[in-house]
Amino acid sequence: MNSELKKIDICLSPAYYNKDNYSDNIVVVIDIVRASTTICVAFDNGATEIIPVRSVDEALLYKLKGYLVSGERNGFKVEGFDMGNSPFEYSKDKVNGKKIAFTTTNGTQALTAANETKSTLIGSFINYDIIFNWLSNQNTDILLFCSGVENAIAIEDVLFAGKLAQGLINTGDFFYKGDVVPVATTLFESAKDNLFEFVMMNSVRLNKRRDFFEQDIRFCLSDNQVKVIPQMLDGRLLKKKD
Amino acid sequence: MNSELKKIDICLSPAYYNKDNYSDNIVVVIDIVRASTTICVAFDNGATEIIPVRSVDEALLYKLKGYLVSGERNGFKVEGFDMGNSPFEYSKDKVNGKKIAFTTTNGTQALTAANETKSTLIGSFINYDIIFNWLSNQNTDILLFCSGVENAIAIEDVLFAGKLAQGLINTGDFFYKGDVVPVATTLFESAKDNLFEFVMMNSVRLNKRRDFFEQDIRFCLSDNQVKVIPQMLDGRLLKKKD
């Protein structure tokens, strides 16, 4: 418990981000389907470093330096890459002890935008417990930064932001000001009994991808828990030390 | 019933508006607490024209031309104005047969931004029935444009957008693409049994104003129905003819 209340806020997509308001915040970058989830799995399976890069060409340059190269464009693995963006591709035998250069259509934009803040972490449903526990013990305002999709809202990111905001507010140590936090917590409350069905019923975008990605989407929305918090340091993601 | 499905979309605040995407849309501007509601009341009570103006000085110039001058800054009536922004100030004996120059902190911004579209209307809970009926018979895509507050989200605007989107989708004549529509319809579904209590519990901003504006806020969220659709034509609002 801290004596002073800390502020929690949510940014719904990079298009709405104003870095001046959050430079002294801890920022949790959220890209549930699938970058956040995949990054958590990679570290849980022993990856030592992940460099988010903007372009496919930049990623391929890292291949020459011994990195695994991974990511997607429009959901699908890029030719010449070692892995796509499915969490199931980041198995222990593939990533343990390895460095990875990683690029996605939407995920790297929020990460790059949030890079000038006090601390930038990756949040997902699958590392909820550990990131919630760590955040609730910090004496700092927190921004939950949704990656969205093509500068619009991604409902699964808002759902996770709603879950995390609700959890933090329920500790009694956090307050919010704007209306975006209650929009997200109310959305999560409506959806929490069956996240997968809710998302399939409501998101045209995710429903269209069901045929290709159902197993991934189910995993990204699941309660499976990994014990890692990816943290951005000098342009690279590392597994946060306790 | 129209044979071709029409698209419905929601813009959460003027900061997120991209006019290029909506130039051929009917746009419904929403500023529930209180501009949308007040404008509907004014026309219902016989006002003949409302000019939305950006500044207090511009409004006062219209006073010299015989207009009533009205509006607010930070919620309160401006000195020298005939009325503030409370719907209860726009009674028949005050506004019948009158022209009004009107300025508000947030409401005029969305109106001005949406001025280049096919048709711009004002929507509020109190003219829901008539605007829903009219919209459901048009063969045009529709944007629900929330005025928000200081470029952020206003929960009451999102609730109304959710109600209207849900109603239109339920006719079977409309579809949506992005995730913002289901976020708004889910929010409305959670709140609809008691909009006032929901808003008071969730919006710090509106709760703070309860002491001054409770009667206004209750009215703005009420089922009282007026039979007018305000429409923007050449920079002025007029009562839409059938």
CSV table of C-alpha atoms in Angstrom, one decimal:
chain,number,residue,atom,x,y,z
A,1,MET,CA,0.0,0.0,0.0
A,2,ASN,CA,1.2,3.5,-0.8
A,3,SER,CA,-0.1,6.5,0.9
A,4,GLU,CA,-0.5,8.6,-2.3
A,5,LEU,CA,-2.9,7.6,-5.0
A,6,LYS,CA,-1.4,7.0,-8.4
A,7,LYS,CA,-3.1,7.7,-11.7
A,8,ILE,CA,-4.1,5.1,-14.3
A,9,ASP,CA,-4.9,6.1,-17.8
A,10,ILE,CA,-5.5,4.3,-21.1
A,11,CYS,CA,-4.5,5.3,-24.7
A,12,LEU,CA,-6.7,3.5,-27.2
A,13,SER,CA,-4.3,3.6,-30.1
A,14,PRO,CA,-1.0,5.2,-31.2
A,15,ALA,CA,-3.0,7.8,-33.2
A,16,TYR,CA,-4.3,9.2,-29.9
A,17,TYR,CA,-1.0,9.3,-28.0
A,18,ASN,CA,0.5,12.5,-26.6
A,19,LYS,CA,3.9,11.6,-25.2
A,20,ASP,CA,4.2,14.9,-23.3
A,21,ASN,CA,1.4,13.7,-20.9
A,22,TYR,CA,3.2,10.5,-20.0
A,23,SER,CA,6.9,11.0,-19.9
A,24,ASP,CA,7.1,10.2,-16.2
A,25,ASN,CA,4.7,7.2,-16.4
A,26,ILE,CA,5.3,3.5,-16.5
A,27,VAL,CA,3.8,2.5,-19.9
A,28,VAL,CA,2.4,-0.9,-20.6
A,29,VAL,CA,2.3,-1.6,-24.3
A,30,ILE,CA,-0.5,-3.9,-25.3
A,31,ASP,CA,-0.9,-5.8,-28.6
A,32,ILE,CA,-2.8,-8.9,-27.5
A,33,VAL,CA,-3.3,-10.6,-30.9
A,34,ARG,CA,-0.5,-11.3,-31.1
A,35,ALA,CA,2.8,-9.4,-30.5
A,36,SER,CA,2.4,-9.0,-26.7
A,37,THR,CA,1.6,-12.6,-26.3
A,38,THR,CA,4.3,-13.9,-28.6
A,39,ILE,CA,7.0,-11.7,-27.0
A,40,CYS,CA,6.0,-13.1,-23.5
A,41,VAL,CA,6.2,-16.7,-24.8
A,42,ALA,CA,9.6,-16.1,-26.4
A,43,PHE,CA,11.1,-14.8,-23.1
A,44,ASP,CA,9.4,-17.6,-21.2
A,45,ASN,CA,11.1,-20.1,-23.5
A,46,GLY,CA,14.5,-18.5,-23.0
A,47,ALA,CA,15.0,-15.9,-25.6
A,48,THR,CA,17.6,-13.4,-24.3
A,49,GLU,CA,16.7,-10.3,-26.3
A,50,ILE,CA,14.1,-9.1,-28.8
A,51,ILE,CA,14.7,-6.1,-31.0
A,52,PRO,CA,11.5,-4.6,-32.4
A,53,VAL,CA,12.3,-3.2,-35.8
A,54,ARG,CA,10.0,-1.3,-38.2
A,55,SER,CA,10.8,-2.8,-41.6
A,56,VAL,CA,11.3,-6.3,-43.0
A,57,ASP,CA,14.6,-5.1,-44.5
A,58,GLU,CA,15.9,-4.0,-41.2
A,59,ALA,CA,14.9,-7.3,-39.6
A,60,LEU,CA,16.8,-9.2,-42.4
A,61,LEU,CA,20.0,-7.2,-41.6
A,62,TYR,CA,19.9,-8.7,-38.1
A,63,LYS,CA,20.0,-12.1,-39.6
A,64,LEU,CA,23.5,-11.5,-40.8
A,65,LYS,CA,24.4,-10.7,-37.1
A,66,GLY,CA,23.2,-14.1,-35.9
A,67,TYR,CA,19.7,-13.1,-34.8
A,68,LEU,CA,16.6,-15.1,-35.4
A,69,VAL,CA,14.3,-13.0,-37.6
A,70,SER,CA,10.6,-13.1,-37.0
A,71,GLY,CA,7.3,-11.3,-37.4
A,72,GLU,CA,4.4,-10.8,-39.8
A,73,ARG,CA,2.9,-8.5,-42.4
A,74,ASN,CA,-0.9,-8.6,-42.4
A,75,GLY,CA,-0.9,-11.6,-40.2
A,76,PHE,CA,1.3,-13.8,-42.1
A,77,LYS,CA,5.0,-14.9,-41.8
A,78,VAL,CA,7.4,-13.0,-44.0
A,79,GLU,CA,9.4,-15.0,-46.5
A,80,GLY,CA,12.9,-15.6,-45.3
A,81,PHE,CA,12.0,-15.2,-41.7
A,82,ASP,CA,12.6,-17.9,-39.1
A,83,MET,CA,9.2,-17.5,-37.4
A,84,GLY,CA,6.0,-15.6,-38.0
A,85,ASN,CA,3.9,-14.0,-35.2
A,86,SER,CA,2.3,-17.1,-33.7
A,87,PRO,CA,3.2,-17.7,-30.1
A,88,PHE,CA,3.3,-21.4,-30.9
A,89,GLU,CA,6.3,-20.9,-33.1
A,90,TYR,CA,8.4,-19.6,-30.3
A,91,SER,CA,9.2,-23.0,-28.7
A,92,LYS,CA,12.0,-23.6,-26.3
A,93,ASP,CA,14.1,-25.6,-28.8
A,94,LYS,CA,13.8,-22.7,-31.2
A,95,VAL,CA,14.4,-19.6,-29.1
A,96,ASN,CA,16.2,-20.7,-26.0
A,97,GLY,CA,19.4,-18.6,-25.6
A,98,LYS,CA,18.6,-16.7,-28.9
A,99,LYS,CA,18.4,-13.1,-29.8
A,100,ILE,CA,15.4,-12.2,-32.1
A,101,ALA,CA,14.7,-9.3,-34.4
A,102,PHE,CA,10.9,-8.9,-34.6
A,103,THR,CA,8.6,-6.8,-36.8
A,104,THR,CA,4.8,-6.6,-36.9
A,105,THR,CA,2.3,-4.5,-38.7
A,106,ASN,CA,1.0,-2.7,-35.7
A,107,GLY,CA,2.9,-3.8,-32.6
A,108,THR,CA,6.1,-2.0,-33.0
A,109,GLN,CA,4.5,1.4,-33.5
A,110,ALA,CA,3.3,1.8,-29.9
A,111,LEU,CA,6.5,0.4,-28.6
A,112,THR,CA,8.5,3.0,-30.5
A,113,ALA,CA,6.2,5.8,-29.5
A,114,ALA,CA,6.4,4.9,-25.8
A,115,ASN,CA,10.2,4.6,-25.8
A,116,GLU,CA,10.8,7.9,-24.1
A,117,THR,CA,8.9,7.2,-21.0
A,118,LYS,CA,10.1,6.2,-17.5
A,119,SER,CA,9.7,2.5,-18.2
A,120,THR,CA,8.1,0.5,-21.0
A,121,LEU,CA,6.8,-3.0,-20.4
A,122,ILE,CA,4.8,-5.5,-22.4
A,123,GLY,CA,1.5,-6.7,-21.0
A,124,SER,CA,-0.7,-9.6,-22.2
A,125,PHE,CA,-3.4,-11.8,-20.7
A,126,ILE,CA,-0.7,-14.5,-20.4
A,127,ASN,CA,1.5,-12.5,-18.1
A,128,TYR,CA,-1.3,-10.7,-16.3
A,129,ASP,CA,-0.5,-12.0,-12.8
A,130,ILE,CA,3.1,-11.0,-12.7
A,131,ILE,CA,2.7,-7.6,-14.4
A,132,PHE,CA,-0.3,-6.8,-12.2
A,133,ASN,CA,1.6,-7.7,-9.0
A,134,TRP,CA,4.7,-5.7,-10.1
A,135,LEU,CA,2.7,-2.6,-11.2
A,136,SER,CA,0.6,-2.5,-8.0
A,137,ASN,CA,3.7,-2.1,-6.0
A,138,GLN,CA,5.1,0.9,-7.9
A,139,ASN,CA,4.7,4.4,-6.8
A,140,THR,CA,4.2,5.8,-10.3
A,141,ASP,CA,1.4,6.8,-12.6
A,142,ILE,CA,0.7,4.1,-15.2
A,143,LEU,CA,-0.4,4.4,-18.9
A,144,LEU,CA,-1.9,1.3,-20.6
A,145,PHE,CA,-1.0,1.9,-24.2
A,146,CYS,CA,-3.1,-0.1,-26.7
A,147,SER,CA,-1.4,-0.8,-30.1
A,148,GLY,CA,-4.7,-1.0,-31.9
A,149,VAL,CA,-4.9,-1.8,-35.6
A,150,GLU,CA,-4.0,0.7,-38.3
A,151,ASN,CA,-4.4,3.5,-35.8
A,152,ALA,CA,-7.9,2.4,-34.9
A,153,ILE,CA,-9.1,0.5,-31.8
A,154,ALA,CA,-8.5,-3.2,-31.4
A,155,ILE,CA,-11.1,-4.6,-29.0
A,156,GLU,CA,-8.9,-7.2,-27.5
A,157,ASP,CA,-6.4,-4.6,-26.5
A,158,VAL,CA,-9.1,-2.5,-24.8
A,159,LEU,CA,-10.3,-5.6,-23.0
A,160,PHE,CA,-6.9,-6.3,-21.5
A,161,ALA,CA,-6.5,-2.6,-20.6
A,162,GLY,CA,-9.9,-2.8,-18.9
A,163,LYS,CA,-8.9,-5.9,-16.9
A,164,LEU,CA,-5.6,-4.4,-15.8
A,165,ALA,CA,-7.1,-1.0,-15.0
A,166,GLN,CA,-9.9,-2.7,-13.0
A,167,GLY,CA,-7.5,-4.8,-11.1
A,168,LEU,CA,-5.3,-1.8,-10.2
A,169,ILE,CA,-8.2,0.4,-9.2
A,170,ASN,CA,-9.5,-2.4,-7.0
A,171,THR,CA,-6.3,-2.3,-4.9
A,172,GLY,CA,-7.4,1.2,-3.7
A,173,ASP,CA,-4.1,2.7,-4.7
A,174,PHE,CA,-5.1,4.1,-8.1
A,175,PHE,CA,-7.5,6.7,-9.5
A,176,TYR,CA,-8.5,7.7,-13.0
A,177,LYS,CA,-9.7,11.0,-14.5
A,178,GLY,CA,-10.9,10.7,-18.1
A,179,ASP,CA,-13.8,8.5,-19.3
A,180,VAL,CA,-11.7,6.1,-21.3
A,181,VAL,CA,-10.9,4.0,-18.2
A,182,PRO,CA,-14.5,3.2,-17.3
A,183,VAL,CA,-15.3,2.5,-20.9
A,184,ALA,CA,-12.6,-0.2,-20.9
A,185,THR,CA,-13.4,-1.6,-17.5
A,186,THR,CA,-17.1,-1.8,-18.4
A,187,LEU,CA,-16.2,-3.6,-21.7
A,188,PHE,CA,-14.1,-6.1,-19.8
A,189,GLU,CA,-16.8,-6.7,-17.3
A,190,SER,CA,-19.3,-7.5,-20.1
A,191,ALA,CA,-16.9,-9.8,-21.8
A,192,LYS,CA,-14.9,-11.6,-19.1
A,193,ASP,CA,-17.0,-14.7,-18.8
A,194,ASN,CA,-16.1,-15.8,-22.3
A,195,LEU,CA,-13.5,-13.5,-23.9
A,196,PHE,CA,-13.1,-15.6,-27.0
A,197,GLU,CA,-16.8,-15.8,-27.8
A,198,PHE,CA,-17.3,-12.1,-27.0
A,199,VAL,CA,-14.5,-11.2,-29.4
A,200,MET,CA,-15.7,-13.5,-32.1
A,201,MET,CA,-19.2,-12.1,-31.9
A,202,ASN,CA,-18.1,-8.4,-31.9
A,203,SER,CA,-14.9,-8.0,-33.9
A,204,VAL,CA,-15.4,-8.4,-37.6
A,205,ARG,CA,-11.7,-8.2,-38.0
A,206,LEU,CA,-10.9,-11.1,-35.7
A,207,ASN,CA,-13.8,-13.2,-36.8
A,208,LYS,CA,-12.5,-13.0,-40.3
A,209,ARG,CA,-9.2,-14.5,-39.1
A,210,ARG,CA,-10.8,-17.3,-37.2
A,211,ASP,CA,-10.1,-19.9,-39.9
A,212,PHE,CA,-6.4,-19.2,-39.9
A,213,PHE,CA,-5.7,-18.1,-36.3
A,214,GLU,CA,-8.3,-19.6,-34.0
A,215,GLN,CA,-5.8,-21.5,-31.9
A,216,ASP,CA,-3.6,-18.4,-31.6
A,217,ILE,CA,-6.5,-16.1,-30.7
A,218,ARG,CA,-7.7,-18.6,-28.0
A,219,PHE,CA,-4.3,-18.7,-26.5
A,220,CYS,CA,-3.8,-14.9,-26.6
A,221,LEU,CA,-7.1,-14.5,-24.6
A,222,SER,CA,-6.4,-17.4,-22.2
A,223,ASP,CA,-5.5,-17.6,-18.6
A,224,ASN,CA,-2.3,-19.5,-19.2
A,225,GLN,CA,0.3,-17.7,-17.2
A,226,VAL,CA,4.0,-17.1,-17.9
A,227,LYS,CA,6.2,-15.5,-15.3
A,228,VAL,CA,8.0,-12.9,-17.4
A,229,ILE,CA,7.7,-9.1,-17.9
A,230,PRO,CA,9.3,-8.0,-21.1
A,231,GLN,CA,10.9,-4.5,-20.6
A,232,MET,CA,12.2,-2.1,-23.2
A,233,LEU,CA,15.7,-0.9,-22.6
A,234,ASP,CA,17.7,1.2,-25.1
A,235,GLY,CA,15.6,0.0,-28.0
A,236,ARG,CA,15.6,-3.7,-27.1
A,237,LEU,CA,13.3,-5.9,-25.1
A,238,LEU,CA,14.8,-7.8,-22.2
A,239,LYS,CA,13.3,-10.0,-19.6
A,240,LYS,CA,12.8,-7.8,-16.6
A,241,LYS,CA,14.8,-8.8,-13.5
A,242,ASP,CA,13.0,-8.8,-10.2
B,1,MET,CA,-35.8,-1.7,-46.2
B,2,ASN,CA,-33.0,-1.1,-48.6
B,3,SER,CA,-31.4,-3.9,-50.6
B,4,GLU,CA,-27.9,-2.8,-50.0
B,5,LEU,CA,-26.3,-2.7,-46.6
B,6,LYS,CA,-25.1,0.6,-45.3
B,7,LYS,CA,-22.0,1.2,-43.1
B,8,ILE,CA,-22.2,2.6,-39.7
B,9,ASP,CA,-19.1,4.0,-37.9
B,10,ILE,CA,-18.3,6.0,-34.8
B,11,CYS,CA,-15.7,8.7,-34.2
B,12,LEU,CA,-14.9,8.9,-30.5
B,13,SER,CA,-13.8,12.6,-30.5
B,14,PRO,CA,-12.7,15.3,-33.0
B,15,ALA,CA,-9.1,14.4,-32.4
B,16,TYR,CA,-9.6,11.1,-34.1
B,17,TYR,CA,-11.6,12.4,-37.1
B,18,ASN,CA,-10.4,12.0,-40.6
B,19,LYS,CA,-12.8,13.8,-42.9
B,20,ASP,CA,-11.6,12.1,-46.1
B,21,ASN,CA,-13.2,8.8,-44.9
B,22,TYR,CA,-16.6,10.3,-44.4
B,23,SER,CA,-17.3,13.0,-47.0
B,24,ASP,CA,-20.2,11.0,-48.5
B,25,ASN,CA,-21.6,10.1,-45.1
B,26,ILE,CA,-24.5,11.4,-43.2
B,27,VAL,CA,-22.9,12.6,-40.0
B,28,VAL,CA,-24.7,12.8,-36.6
B,29,VAL,CA,-22.9,15.2,-34.2
B,30,ILE,CA,-23.3,14.2,-30.6
B,31,ASP,CA,-22.7,16.3,-27.5
B,32,ILE,CA,-25.1,14.9,-25.0
B,33,VAL,CA,-24.2,17.0,-22.0
B,34,ARG,CA,-25.4,19.5,-23.1
B,35,ALA,CA,-25.1,21.2,-26.5
B,36,SER,CA,-27.0,18.5,-28.6
B,37,THR,CA,-29.8,18.4,-26.1
B,38,THR,CA,-30.1,22.1,-25.7
B,39,ILE,CA,-30.1,22.7,-29.5
B,40,CYS,CA,-33.0,20.1,-29.8
B,41,VAL,CA,-34.9,21.9,-27.1
B,42,ALA,CA,-34.4,25.3,-28.7
B,43,PHE,CA,-35.8,24.1,-32.0
B,44,ASP,CA,-38.6,22.3,-30.3
B,45,ASN,CA,-39.6,25.6,-28.6
B,46,GLY,CA,-39.6,27.5,-31.9
B,47,ALA,CA,-36.1,28.9,-32.4
B,48,THR,CA,-35.7,29.5,-36.2
B,49,GLU,CA,-32.0,29.3,-36.6
B,50,ILE,CA,-28.9,28.6,-34.5
B,51,ILE,CA,-25.4,29.7,-35.6
B,52,PRO,CA,-22.6,27.8,-33.9
B,53,VAL,CA,-19.7,30.1,-33.4
B,54,ARG,CA,-16.3,29.4,-32.0
B,55,SER,CA,-15.6,32.4,-29.8
B,56,VAL,CA,-17.4,34.5,-27.3
B,57,ASP,CA,-16.5,37.7,-29.2
B,58,GLU,CA,-18.0,36.3,-32.4
B,59,ALA,CA,-21.2,35.4,-30.5
B,60,LEU,CA,-21.5,39.0,-29.2
B,61,LEU,CA,-21.2,40.4,-32.7
B,62,TYR,CA,-24.4,38.6,-33.5
B,63,LYS,CA,-26.1,40.3,-30.6
B,64,LEU,CA,-25.8,43.6,-32.6
B,65,LYS,CA,-27.7,41.8,-35.5
B,66,GLY,CA,-30.7,41.0,-33.3
B,67,TYR,CA,-29.7,37.4,-32.4
B,68,LEU,CA,-30.1,35.9,-28.9
B,69,VAL,CA,-26.6,35.0,-27.7
B,70,SER,CA,-26.0,31.9,-25.7
B,71,GLY,CA,-23.6,29.2,-24.6
B,72,GLU,CA,-21.0,28.4,-22.0
B,73,ARG,CA,-17.4,28.3,-21.1
B,74,ASN,CA,-16.4,25.5,-18.8
B,75,GLY,CA,-20.0,24.8,-18.1
B,76,PHE,CA,-21.1,28.3,-17.1
B,77,LYS,CA,-23.0,31.0,-18.8
B,78,VAL,CA,-20.9,33.8,-20.3
B,79,GLU,CA,-21.4,37.3,-19.0
B,80,GLY,CA,-23.5,39.3,-21.3
B,81,PHE,CA,-25.1,36.3,-22.9
B,82,ASP,CA,-28.9,35.8,-23.0
B,83,MET,CA,-28.7,32.1,-22.0
B,84,GLY,CA,-26.1,29.6,-20.9
B,85,ASN,CA,-26.1,26.0,-22.1
B,86,SER,CA,-28.9,24.5,-19.9
B,87,PRO,CA,-31.8,23.1,-21.9
B,88,PHE,CA,-34.1,24.6,-19.3
B,89,GLU,CA,-33.1,28.1,-20.3
B,90,TYR,CA,-34.5,27.6,-23.8
B,91,SER,CA,-38.2,28.0,-23.0
B,92,LYS,CA,-40.8,28.8,-25.6
B,93,ASP,CA,-41.3,32.4,-24.3
B,94,LYS,CA,-37.6,33.0,-24.6
B,95,VAL,CA,-36.7,31.4,-28.0
B,96,ASN,CA,-39.9,31.1,-30.1
B,97,GLY,CA,-39.3,32.8,-33.4
B,98,LYS,CA,-35.8,33.8,-32.5
B,99,LYS,CA,-32.3,33.4,-34.1
B,100,ILE,CA,-29.6,32.3,-31.7
B,101,ALA,CA,-25.8,32.5,-31.9
B,102,PHE,CA,-24.4,29.7,-29.7
B,103,THR,CA,-20.9,28.8,-28.5
B,104,THR,CA,-19.7,26.0,-26.3
B,105,THR,CA,-16.3,24.7,-25.1
B,106,ASN,CA,-16.5,21.4,-27.0
B,107,GLY,CA,-19.7,21.2,-29.0
B,108,THR,CA,-18.9,23.5,-31.9
B,109,GLN,CA,-15.6,21.7,-32.8
B,110,ALA,CA,-17.2,18.6,-34.0
B,111,LEU,CA,-19.9,20.5,-35.8
B,112,THR,CA,-17.3,22.6,-37.7
B,113,ALA,CA,-15.2,19.5,-38.5
B,114,ALA,CA,-18.2,17.7,-39.9
B,115,ASN,CA,-19.4,20.6,-42.0
B,116,GLU,CA,-18.0,19.2,-45.3
B,117,THR,CA,-20.0,16.0,-45.3
B,118,LYS,CA,-23.1,15.1,-47.2
B,119,SER,CA,-25.4,16.0,-44.4
B,120,THR,CA,-24.8,17.0,-40.7
B,121,LEU,CA,-27.5,16.4,-38.1
B,122,ILE,CA,-27.6,16.8,-34.3
B,123,GLY,CA,-28.5,13.7,-32.3
B,124,SER,CA,-29.4,13.4,-28.6
B,125,PHE,CA,-31.3,11.1,-26.4
B,126,ILE,CA,-34.2,13.5,-26.5
B,127,ASN,CA,-34.6,13.3,-30.2
B,128,TYR,CA,-33.7,9.6,-30.6
B,129,ASP,CA,-37.0,8.4,-32.0
B,130,ILE,CA,-37.2,10.9,-34.8
B,131,ILE,CA,-33.5,10.8,-35.8
B,132,PHE,CA,-33.5,6.9,-35.7
B,133,ASN,CA,-36.5,6.7,-37.9
B,134,TRP,CA,-35.2,9.1,-40.4
B,135,LEU,CA,-31.7,7.6,-40.5
B,136,SER,CA,-33.0,4.1,-40.9
B,137,ASN,CA,-34.7,5.1,-44.1
B,138,GLN,CA,-31.7,6.7,-45.8
B,139,ASN,CA,-29.6,4.9,-48.3
B,140,THR,CA,-26.3,6.3,-47.1
B,141,ASP,CA,-23.4,5.4,-44.8
B,142,ILE,CA,-23.6,7.0,-41.4
B,143,LEU,CA,-21.0,8.4,-39.0
B,144,LEU,CA,-21.8,9.0,-35.4
B,145,PHE,CA,-19.4,11.8,-34.4
B,146,CYS,CA,-18.9,12.2,-30.7
B,147,SER,CA,-17.8,15.7,-29.6
B,148,GLY,CA,-16.0,14.4,-26.5
B,149,VAL,CA,-14.3,16.7,-24.1
B,150,GLU,CA,-11.0,18.4,-24.7
B,151,ASN,CA,-10.3,15.9,-27.5
B,152,ALA,CA,-10.8,13.0,-25.2
B,153,ILE,CA,-13.8,10.7,-24.8
B,154,ALA,CA,-17.0,11.7,-23.2
B,155,ILE,CA,-18.8,8.6,-21.9
B,156,GLU,CA,-22.3,10.0,-22.4
B,157,ASP,CA,-21.5,10.6,-26.1
B,158,VAL,CA,-20.3,7.1,-26.5
B,159,LEU,CA,-23.4,5.7,-24.8
B,160,PHE,CA,-25.7,7.6,-27.2
B,161,ALA,CA,-23.6,6.5,-30.2
B,162,GLY,CA,-23.9,2.9,-28.9
B,163,LYS,CA,-27.7,3.2,-28.6
B,164,LEU,CA,-28.1,4.6,-32.1
B,165,ALA,CA,-25.6,2.1,-33.7
B,166,GLN,CA,-27.4,-0.8,-31.9
B,167,GLY,CA,-30.8,0.4,-33.1
B,168,LEU,CA,-29.6,0.8,-36.7
B,169,ILE,CA,-27.8,-2.5,-36.8
B,170,ASN,CA,-30.9,-4.2,-35.4
B,171,THR,CA,-32.9,-3.1,-38.5
B,172,GLY,CA,-30.7,-5.5,-40.6
B,173,ASP,CA,-29.8,-2.7,-43.0
B,174,PHE,CA,-26.5,-1.7,-41.5
B,175,PHE,CA,-23.1,-3.3,-41.0
B,176,TYR,CA,-19.9,-2.1,-39.2
B,177,LYS,CA,-16.2,-2.9,-39.7
B,178,GLY,CA,-14.0,-1.5,-37.0
B,179,ASP,CA,-14.1,-2.4,-33.3
B,180,VAL,CA,-15.3,0.9,-32.1
B,181,VAL,CA,-18.9,0.2,-32.8
B,182,PRO,CA,-19.1,-3.0,-30.6
B,183,VAL,CA,-17.3,-1.1,-27.9
B,184,ALA,CA,-20.0,1.5,-27.9
B,185,THR,CA,-22.9,-0.9,-28.2
B,186,THR,CA,-21.6,-3.1,-25.4
B,187,LEU,CA,-21.2,0.0,-23.2
B,188,PHE,CA,-24.7,1.1,-23.9
B,189,GLU,CA,-26.0,-2.4,-23.2
B,190,SER,CA,-24.3,-2.4,-19.8
B,191,ALA,CA,-25.6,1.1,-18.9
B,192,LYS,CA,-29.1,1.3,-20.4
B,193,ASP,CA,-31.1,0.2,-17.4
B,194,ASN,CA,-30.0,3.3,-15.5
B,195,LEU,CA,-28.0,5.7,-17.6
B,196,PHE,CA,-27.8,8.4,-14.9
B,197,GLU,CA,-26.5,6.2,-12.2
B,198,PHE,CA,-24.1,4.5,-14.6
B,199,VAL,CA,-22.7,7.9,-15.7
B,200,MET,CA,-22.4,9.2,-12.1
B,201,MET,CA,-20.6,6.0,-11.0
B,202,ASN,CA,-18.2,6.0,-13.9
B,203,SER,CA,-17.4,9.5,-15.1
B,204,VAL,CA,-15.4,11.5,-12.6
B,205,ARG,CA,-15.9,14.6,-14.8
B,206,LEU,CA,-19.8,14.4,-14.7
B,207,ASN,CA,-19.9,13.4,-11.1
B,208,LYS,CA,-18.0,16.5,-10.2
B,209,ARG,CA,-20.6,18.6,-11.9
B,210,ARG,CA,-23.5,16.8,-10.2
B,211,ASP,CA,-24.0,19.6,-7.6
B,212,PHE,CA,-24.5,22.2,-10.3
B,213,PHE,CA,-26.0,20.3,-13.1
B,214,GLU,CA,-27.8,17.2,-11.8
B,215,GLN,CA,-31.2,18.3,-13.3
B,216,ASP,CA,-29.6,19.1,-16.6
B,217,ILE,CA,-27.7,15.8,-16.8
B,218,ARG,CA,-30.8,13.8,-15.9
B,219,PHE,CA,-32.7,15.5,-18.6
B,220,CYS,CA,-29.9,15.1,-21.2
B,221,LEU,CA,-30.0,11.3,-20.5
B,222,SER,CA,-33.8,11.0,-20.4
B,223,ASP,CA,-36.4,9.5,-22.6
B,224,ASN,CA,-38.3,12.7,-23.1
B,225,GLN,CA,-38.8,13.1,-26.8
B,226,VAL,CA,-38.9,16.1,-29.0
B,227,LYS,CA,-39.8,15.9,-32.6
B,228,VAL,CA,-37.0,17.8,-34.2
B,229,ILE,CA,-33.9,17.0,-36.2
B,230,PRO,CA,-31.5,20.0,-36.2
B,231,GLN,CA,-29.5,20.1,-39.5
B,232,MET,CA,-26.4,22.0,-40.4
B,233,LEU,CA,-26.8,24.0,-43.7
B,234,ASP,CA,-24.3,26.6,-44.8
B,235,GLY,CA,-22.9,27.1,-41.4
B,236,ARG,CA,-26.2,27.4,-39.6
B,237,LEU,CA,-28.4,24.9,-37.8
B,238,LEU,CA,-32.0,24.8,-39.0
B,239,LYS,CA,-34.9,22.5,-38.1
B,240,LYS,CA,-34.9,19.8,-40.7
B,241,LYS,CA,-38.0,19.7,-42.8
B,242,ASP,CA,-39.6,16.3,-43.4
